[in-house]
Amino acid sequence: MGNYVIYPGSFDPFTKGHLNIIDRVVKVFDEVIVAVAHNVAKETTFTLQERLEILKEIFRNRPEVKIDCFEGLLVDYVKKAGTNTVLRGMRTVSDFEYELQMALANKTLFKELETVFMVTDSAYAHISSSLIKQIISLSGSVKEMVPEVVETRLKKKLLKKRES
Ligand code: ADP
């Protein structure tokens, strides 16, 4: 393995904003590990298993993008993975406030940890997982904002929910 970076997140769901960050970061690092956070206390639209399946499908022909998951503290996962570099995306000032706090907290927990920030491409600056869920729940199209597999799976979920 060359130099690699861990990209942690909920990815609930994975969006074209996330994809853009990954497409760009592999030009800087040899590999990226997309690490899906499993937070039992947080209710998610897609289960951990579903989020992993979706990511594996999207990146099935991309050996430079590895898919993994973690539970508990990010710093513990990062240490176990044998690296000290974490990637986060940045869209807005509110992202900055939150991300700065997280980066500083993580550094307090693990001194060697480095958080690398990649600024969103302006075409994706408005895209967030929560916005996607809102649009889908109101029967809107999210075609432009998520990969096809995510759109298909979201629609299925919604249909199931309405039937139950
Ligand atoms: P989390 O719950 O950990 O914030 P998310 O899946 O919402 O997980 O986001 C993971 C990372 O991707 C975060 O650093 C977030 O700022 C970034 N991100 C989310 N959407 C975009 C986007 N449209 N453009 C760039 N970065 C993004």
PDB file of C-alpha atoms and ligand atoms in Angstrom:
ATOM      1  CA  MET A   1       0.000   0.000   0.000  1.00  0.00           C
ATOM      2  CA  GLY A   2       1.282   3.463  -0.878  1.00  0.00           C
ATOM      3  CA  ASN A   3       0.206   6.569   0.925  1.00  0.00           C
ATOM      4  CA  TYR A   4      -3.460   6.501   1.713  1.00  0.00           C
ATOM      5  CA  VAL A   5      -6.124   8.500   3.426  1.00  0.00           C
ATOM      6  CA  ILE A   6      -9.261   7.566   5.323  1.00  0.00           C
ATOM      7  CA  TYR A   7     -12.508   9.252   4.299  1.00  0.00           C
ATOM      8  CA  PRO A   8     -14.989   8.692   7.130  1.00  0.00           C
ATOM      9  CA  GLY A   9     -18.666   9.583   7.044  1.00  0.00           C
ATOM     10  CA  SER A  10     -22.239   8.444   7.424  1.00  0.00           C
ATOM     11  CA  PHE A  11     -22.799   8.324   3.650  1.00  0.00           C
ATOM     12  CA  ASP A  12     -26.533   8.031   4.278  1.00  0.00           C
ATOM     13  CA  PRO A  13     -26.883   8.224   1.367  1.00  0.00           C
ATOM     14  CA  PHE A  14     -23.697   8.540  -0.669  1.00  0.00           C
ATOM     15  CA  THR A  15     -23.978  11.557  -3.001  1.00  0.00           C
ATOM     16  CA  LYS A  16     -22.240  12.959  -6.059  1.00  0.00           C
ATOM     17  CA  GLY A  17     -20.636  15.467  -3.675  1.00  0.00           C
ATOM     18  CA  HIS A  18     -18.917  12.591  -1.853  1.00  0.00           C
ATOM     19  CA  LEU A  19     -18.014  11.021  -5.194  1.00  0.00           C
ATOM     20  CA  ASN A  20     -16.409  14.226  -6.428  1.00  0.00           C
ATOM     21  CA  ILE A  21     -14.248  14.445  -3.306  1.00  0.00           C
ATOM     22  CA  ILE A  22     -13.082  10.836  -3.836  1.00  0.00           C
ATOM     23  CA  ASP A  23     -12.392  11.339  -7.549  1.00  0.00           C
ATOM     24  CA  ARG A  24     -10.180  14.292  -6.702  1.00  0.00           C
ATOM     25  CA  VAL A  25      -8.410  12.896  -3.650  1.00  0.00           C
ATOM     26  CA  VAL A  26      -7.079   9.857  -5.518  1.00  0.00           C
ATOM     27  CA  LYS A  27      -5.026  12.310  -7.568  1.00  0.00           C
ATOM     28  CA  VAL A  28      -3.286  13.377  -4.358  1.00  0.00           C
ATOM     29  CA  PHE A  29      -3.123  10.060  -2.459  1.00  0.00           C
ATOM     30  CA  ASP A  30      -2.496   6.592  -3.921  1.00  0.00           C
ATOM     31  CA  GLU A  31      -5.517   5.130  -2.176  1.00  0.00           C
ATOM     32  CA  VAL A  32      -8.554   6.179  -0.202  1.00  0.00           C
ATOM     33  CA  ILE A  33     -10.422   4.077   2.340  1.00  0.00           C
ATOM     34  CA  VAL A  34     -14.050   5.106   2.500  1.00  0.00           C
ATOM     35  CA  ALA A  35     -14.997   4.284   6.097  1.00  0.00           C
ATOM     36  CA  VAL A  36     -18.706   4.103   6.828  1.00  0.00           C
ATOM     37  CA  ALA A  37     -19.502   5.130  10.380  1.00  0.00           C
ATOM     38  CA  HIS A  38     -21.740   2.732  12.241  1.00  0.00           C
ATOM     39  CA  ASN A  39     -23.444   4.675  14.970  1.00  0.00           C
ATOM     40  CA  VAL A  40     -26.018   2.522  16.752  1.00  0.00           C
ATOM     41  CA  ALA A  41     -27.545   5.563  18.431  1.00  0.00           C
ATOM     42  CA  LYS A  42     -28.221   7.292  15.099  1.00  0.00           C
ATOM     43  CA  GLU A  43     -31.214   6.300  13.002  1.00  0.00           C
ATOM     44  CA  THR A  44     -30.227   5.949   9.366  1.00  0.00           C
ATOM     45  CA  THR A  45     -32.173   5.577   6.129  1.00  0.00           C
ATOM     46  CA  PHE A  46     -29.888   2.804   4.917  1.00  0.00           C
ATOM     47  CA  THR A  47     -28.513   0.143   7.237  1.00  0.00           C
ATOM     48  CA  LEU A  48     -24.759  -0.203   7.528  1.00  0.00           C
ATOM     49  CA  GLN A  49     -24.951  -3.299   5.328  1.00  0.00           C
ATOM     50  CA  GLU A  50     -26.876  -1.428   2.625  1.00  0.00           C
ATOM     51  CA  ARG A  51     -24.489   1.518   2.659  1.00  0.00           C
ATOM     52  CA  LEU A  52     -21.547  -0.861   2.284  1.00  0.00           C
ATOM     53  CA  GLU A  53     -23.262  -2.717  -0.586  1.00  0.00           C
ATOM     54  CA  ILE A  54     -23.953   0.552  -2.399  1.00  0.00           C
ATOM     55  CA  LEU A  55     -20.369   1.754  -2.039  1.00  0.00           C
ATOM     56  CA  LYS A  56     -18.937  -1.584  -3.122  1.00  0.00           C
ATOM     57  CA  GLU A  57     -21.075  -1.493  -6.227  1.00  0.00           C
ATOM     58  CA  ILE A  58     -20.123   2.077  -7.104  1.00  0.00           C
ATOM     59  CA  PHE A  59     -16.394   1.406  -6.707  1.00  0.00           C
ATOM     60  CA  ARG A  60     -16.274  -2.203  -7.903  1.00  0.00           C
ATOM     61  CA  ASN A  61     -13.848  -1.343 -10.718  1.00  0.00           C
ATOM     62  CA  ARG A  62     -11.811   1.152  -8.727  1.00  0.00           C
ATOM     63  CA  PRO A  63      -9.019  -0.686  -6.847  1.00  0.00           C
ATOM     64  CA  GLU A  64      -7.681   2.603  -5.486  1.00  0.00           C
ATOM     65  CA  VAL A  65     -10.911   3.046  -3.499  1.00  0.00           C
ATOM     66  CA  LYS A  66     -11.383   0.617  -0.596  1.00  0.00           C
ATOM     67  CA  ILE A  67     -14.605   0.289   1.367  1.00  0.00           C
ATOM     68  CA  ASP A  68     -14.663  -0.370   5.093  1.00  0.00           C
ATOM     69  CA  CYS A  69     -16.690   0.499   8.197  1.00  0.00           C
ATOM     70  CA  PHE A  70     -16.016   1.350  11.814  1.00  0.00           C
ATOM     71  CA  GLU A  71     -17.786   1.676  15.106  1.00  0.00           C
ATOM     72  CA  GLY A  72     -16.712   3.858  18.007  1.00  0.00           C
ATOM     73  CA  LEU A  73     -14.039   6.518  17.953  1.00  0.00           C
ATOM     74  CA  LEU A  74     -12.602   7.499  14.592  1.00  0.00           C
ATOM     75  CA  VAL A  75      -9.123   7.878  16.107  1.00  0.00           C
ATOM     76  CA  ASP A  76      -9.168   4.253  17.275  1.00  0.00           C
ATOM     77  CA  TYR A  77     -10.107   3.095  13.802  1.00  0.00           C
ATOM     78  CA  VAL A  78      -7.434   5.275  12.205  1.00  0.00           C
ATOM     79  CA  LYS A  79      -4.743   3.905  14.521  1.00  0.00           C
ATOM     80  CA  LYS A  80      -5.801   0.339  13.761  1.00  0.00           C
ATOM     81  CA  ALA A  81      -5.757   1.051  10.038  1.00  0.00           C
ATOM     82  CA  GLY A  82      -2.108   2.035  10.407  1.00  0.00           C
ATOM     83  CA  THR A  83      -2.348   5.600   9.215  1.00  0.00           C
ATOM     84  CA  ASN A  84      -2.793   9.068  10.659  1.00  0.00           C
ATOM     85  CA  THR A  85      -4.484  10.922   7.829  1.00  0.00           C
ATOM     86  CA  VAL A  86      -8.186  11.620   7.610  1.00  0.00           C
ATOM     87  CA  LEU A  87     -10.027  13.374   4.793  1.00  0.00           C
ATOM     88  CA  ARG A  88     -13.113  15.537   5.210  1.00  0.00           C
ATOM     89  CA  GLY A  89     -15.073  17.606   2.738  1.00  0.00           C
ATOM     90  CA  MET A  90     -15.909  21.253   3.217  1.00  0.00           C
ATOM     91  CA  ARG A  91     -18.930  23.008   1.771  1.00  0.00           C
ATOM     92  CA  THR A  92     -19.994  25.898   3.942  1.00  0.00           C
ATOM     93  CA  VAL A  93     -19.010  28.045   6.886  1.00  0.00           C
ATOM     94  CA  SER A  94     -21.144  25.836   9.103  1.00  0.00           C
ATOM     95  CA  ASP A  95     -19.203  22.797   7.826  1.00  0.00           C
ATOM     96  CA  PHE A  96     -16.035  24.646   8.779  1.00  0.00           C
ATOM     97  CA  GLU A  97     -17.169  25.299  12.356  1.00  0.00           C
ATOM     98  CA  TYR A  98     -18.164  21.678  12.870  1.00  0.00           C
ATOM     99  CA  GLU A  99     -15.137  20.225  11.102  1.00  0.00           C
ATOM    100  CA  LEU A 100     -12.691  22.464  12.968  1.00  0.00           C
ATOM    101  CA  GLN A 101     -14.133  21.310  16.274  1.00  0.00           C
ATOM    102  CA  MET A 102     -13.966  17.649  15.233  1.00  0.00           C
ATOM    103  CA  ALA A 103     -10.421  17.961  13.875  1.00  0.00           C
ATOM    104  CA  LEU A 104      -9.222  19.607  17.089  1.00  0.00           C
ATOM    105  CA  ALA A 105     -11.005  17.053  19.258  1.00  0.00           C
ATOM    106  CA  ASN A 106      -9.517  14.191  17.257  1.00  0.00           C
ATOM    107  CA  LYS A 107      -6.063  15.727  17.517  1.00  0.00           C
ATOM    108  CA  THR A 108      -6.454  15.947  21.284  1.00  0.00           C
ATOM    109  CA  LEU A 109      -7.242  12.222  21.312  1.00  0.00           C
ATOM    110  CA  PHE A 110      -4.459  11.297  18.881  1.00  0.00           C
ATOM    111  CA  LYS A 111      -1.626  13.816  18.526  1.00  0.00           C
ATOM    112  CA  GLU A 112      -0.299  12.444  15.237  1.00  0.00           C
ATOM    113  CA  LEU A 113      -3.672  12.658  13.538  1.00  0.00           C
ATOM    114  CA  GLU A 114      -3.822  14.975  10.529  1.00  0.00           C
ATOM    115  CA  THR A 115      -7.146  16.039   9.046  1.00  0.00           C
ATOM    116  CA  VAL A 116      -6.956  17.009   5.394  1.00  0.00           C
ATOM    117  CA  PHE A 117      -9.777  19.129   4.000  1.00  0.00           C
ATOM    118  CA  MET A 118     -10.934  19.200   0.439  1.00  0.00           C
ATOM    119  CA  VAL A 119     -13.188  22.023  -0.633  1.00  0.00           C
ATOM    120  CA  THR A 120     -16.298  21.019  -2.538  1.00  0.00           C
ATOM    121  CA  ASP A 121     -16.577  21.611  -6.241  1.00  0.00           C
ATOM    122  CA  SER A 122     -19.091  24.446  -6.581  1.00  0.00           C
ATOM    123  CA  ALA A 123     -21.373  22.186  -8.665  1.00  0.00           C
ATOM    124  CA  TYR A 124     -21.925  20.035  -5.568  1.00  0.00           C
ATOM    125  CA  ALA A 125     -21.814  22.634  -2.807  1.00  0.00           C
ATOM    126  CA  HIS A 126     -25.564  22.481  -2.182  1.00  0.00           C
ATOM    127  CA  ILE A 127     -25.749  18.688  -1.956  1.00  0.00           C
ATOM    128  CA  SER A 128     -26.183  17.047   1.408  1.00  0.00           C
ATOM    129  CA  SER A 129     -27.508  13.651   2.451  1.00  0.00           C
ATOM    130  CA  SER A 130     -30.321  15.263   4.451  1.00  0.00           C
ATOM    131  CA  LEU A 131     -31.428  17.374   1.470  1.00  0.00           C
ATOM    132  CA  ILE A 132     -31.551  14.237  -0.689  1.00  0.00           C
ATOM    133  CA  LYS A 133     -33.757  12.479   1.867  1.00  0.00           C
ATOM    134  CA  GLN A 134     -36.073  15.471   2.054  1.00  0.00           C
ATOM    135  CA  ILE A 135     -36.493  15.666  -1.732  1.00  0.00           C
ATOM    136  CA  ILE A 136     -37.064  11.922  -2.061  1.00  0.00           C
ATOM    137  CA  SER A 137     -39.661  11.928   0.720  1.00  0.00           C
ATOM    138  CA  LEU A 138     -41.577  14.582  -1.242  1.00  0.00           C
ATOM    139  CA  SER A 139     -41.335  12.455  -4.401  1.00  0.00           C
ATOM    140  CA  GLY A 140     -38.832  14.771  -6.085  1.00  0.00           C
ATOM    141  CA  SER A 141     -36.029  13.674  -8.387  1.00  0.00           C
ATOM    142  CA  VAL A 142     -32.499  13.426  -7.014  1.00  0.00           C
ATOM    143  CA  LYS A 143     -31.058  12.113 -10.279  1.00  0.00           C
ATOM    144  CA  GLU A 144     -28.549  14.946 -10.566  1.00  0.00           C
ATOM    145  CA  MET A 145     -27.349  14.593  -6.990  1.00  0.00           C
ATOM    146  CA  VAL A 146     -26.687  10.892  -6.381  1.00  0.00           C
ATOM    147  CA  PRO A 147     -25.265   7.943  -8.334  1.00  0.00           C
ATOM    148  CA  GLU A 148     -27.908   5.854 -10.123  1.00  0.00           C
ATOM    149  CA  VAL A 149     -27.734   2.936  -7.687  1.00  0.00           C
ATOM    150  CA  VAL A 150     -28.489   5.285  -4.787  1.00  0.00           C
ATOM    151  CA  GLU A 151     -31.494   6.769  -6.558  1.00  0.00           C
ATOM    152  CA  THR A 152     -32.904   3.316  -7.336  1.00  0.00           C
ATOM    153  CA  ARG A 153     -32.404   2.112  -3.779  1.00  0.00           C
ATOM    154  CA  LEU A 154     -33.875   5.276  -2.279  1.00  0.00           C
ATOM    155  CA  LYS A 155     -37.006   4.959  -4.395  1.00  0.00           C
ATOM    156  CA  LYS A 156     -37.427   1.318  -3.329  1.00  0.00           C
ATOM    157  CA  LYS A 157     -37.064   2.306   0.326  1.00  0.00           C
ATOM    158  CA  LEU A 158     -39.640   5.015  -0.012  1.00  0.00           C
ATOM    159  CA  LEU A 159     -42.120   2.722  -1.715  1.00  0.00           C
ATOM    160  CA  LYS A 160     -41.692   0.107   1.010  1.00  0.00           C
ATOM    161  CA  LYS A 161     -42.224   2.748   3.678  1.00  0.00           C
ATOM    162  CA  ARG A 162     -45.429   3.954   2.030  1.00  0.00           C
ATOM    163  CA  GLU A 163     -46.752   0.410   1.731  1.00  0.00           C
ATOM    164  CA  SER A 164     -46.182  -0.359   5.391  1.00  0.00           C
TER     165      SER A 164
HETATM  166  P1  ADP B   1     -20.860  12.866   8.626  1.00  0.00           P
HETATM  167  O1  ADP B   1     -22.117  12.402   9.298  1.00  0.00           O
HETATM  168  O2  ADP B   1     -19.629  12.239   9.190  1.00  0.00           O
HETATM  169  O3  ADP B   1     -20.737  14.344   8.483  1.00  0.00           O
HETATM  170  P2  ADP B   1     -21.474  12.739   5.780  1.00  0.00           P
HETATM  171  O4  ADP B   1     -21.733  11.506   4.982  1.00  0.00           O
HETATM  172  O5  ADP B   1     -22.586  13.708   5.918  1.00  0.00           O
HETATM  173  O6  ADP B   1     -20.935  12.207   7.169  1.00  0.00           O
HETATM  174  O7  ADP B   1     -20.228  13.517   5.177  1.00  0.00           O
HETATM  175  C1  ADP B   1     -18.948  12.961   5.098  1.00  0.00           C
HETATM  176  C2  ADP B   1     -17.965  14.033   4.654  1.00  0.00           C
HETATM  177  O8  ADP B   1     -18.248  14.423   3.320  1.00  0.00           O
HETATM  178  C3  ADP B   1     -18.004  15.305   5.499  1.00  0.00           C
HETATM  179  O9  ADP B   1     -16.689  15.788   5.645  1.00  0.00           O
HETATM  180  C4  ADP B   1     -18.834  16.245   4.674  1.00  0.00           C
HETATM  181  O10 ADP B   1     -18.515  17.600   4.933  1.00  0.00           O
HETATM  182  C5  ADP B   1     -18.418  15.830   3.281  1.00  0.00           C
HETATM  183  N1  ADP B   1     -19.439  16.164   2.291  1.00  0.00           N
HETATM  184  C6  ADP B   1     -20.756  15.868   2.323  1.00  0.00           C
HETATM  185  N2  ADP B   1     -21.391  16.357   1.230  1.00  0.00           N
HETATM  186  C7  ADP B   1     -20.439  16.981   0.483  1.00  0.00           C
HETATM  187  C8  ADP B   1     -20.455  17.718  -0.744  1.00  0.00           C
HETATM  188  N3  ADP B   1     -21.578  17.927  -1.411  1.00  0.00           N
HETATM  189  N4  ADP B   1     -19.273  18.236  -1.187  1.00  0.00           N
HETATM  190  C9  ADP B   1     -18.149  18.051  -0.477  1.00  0.00           C
HETATM  191  N5  ADP B   1     -18.062  17.390   0.687  1.00  0.00           N
HETATM  192  C10 ADP B   1     -19.188  16.862   1.166  1.00  0.00           C
END
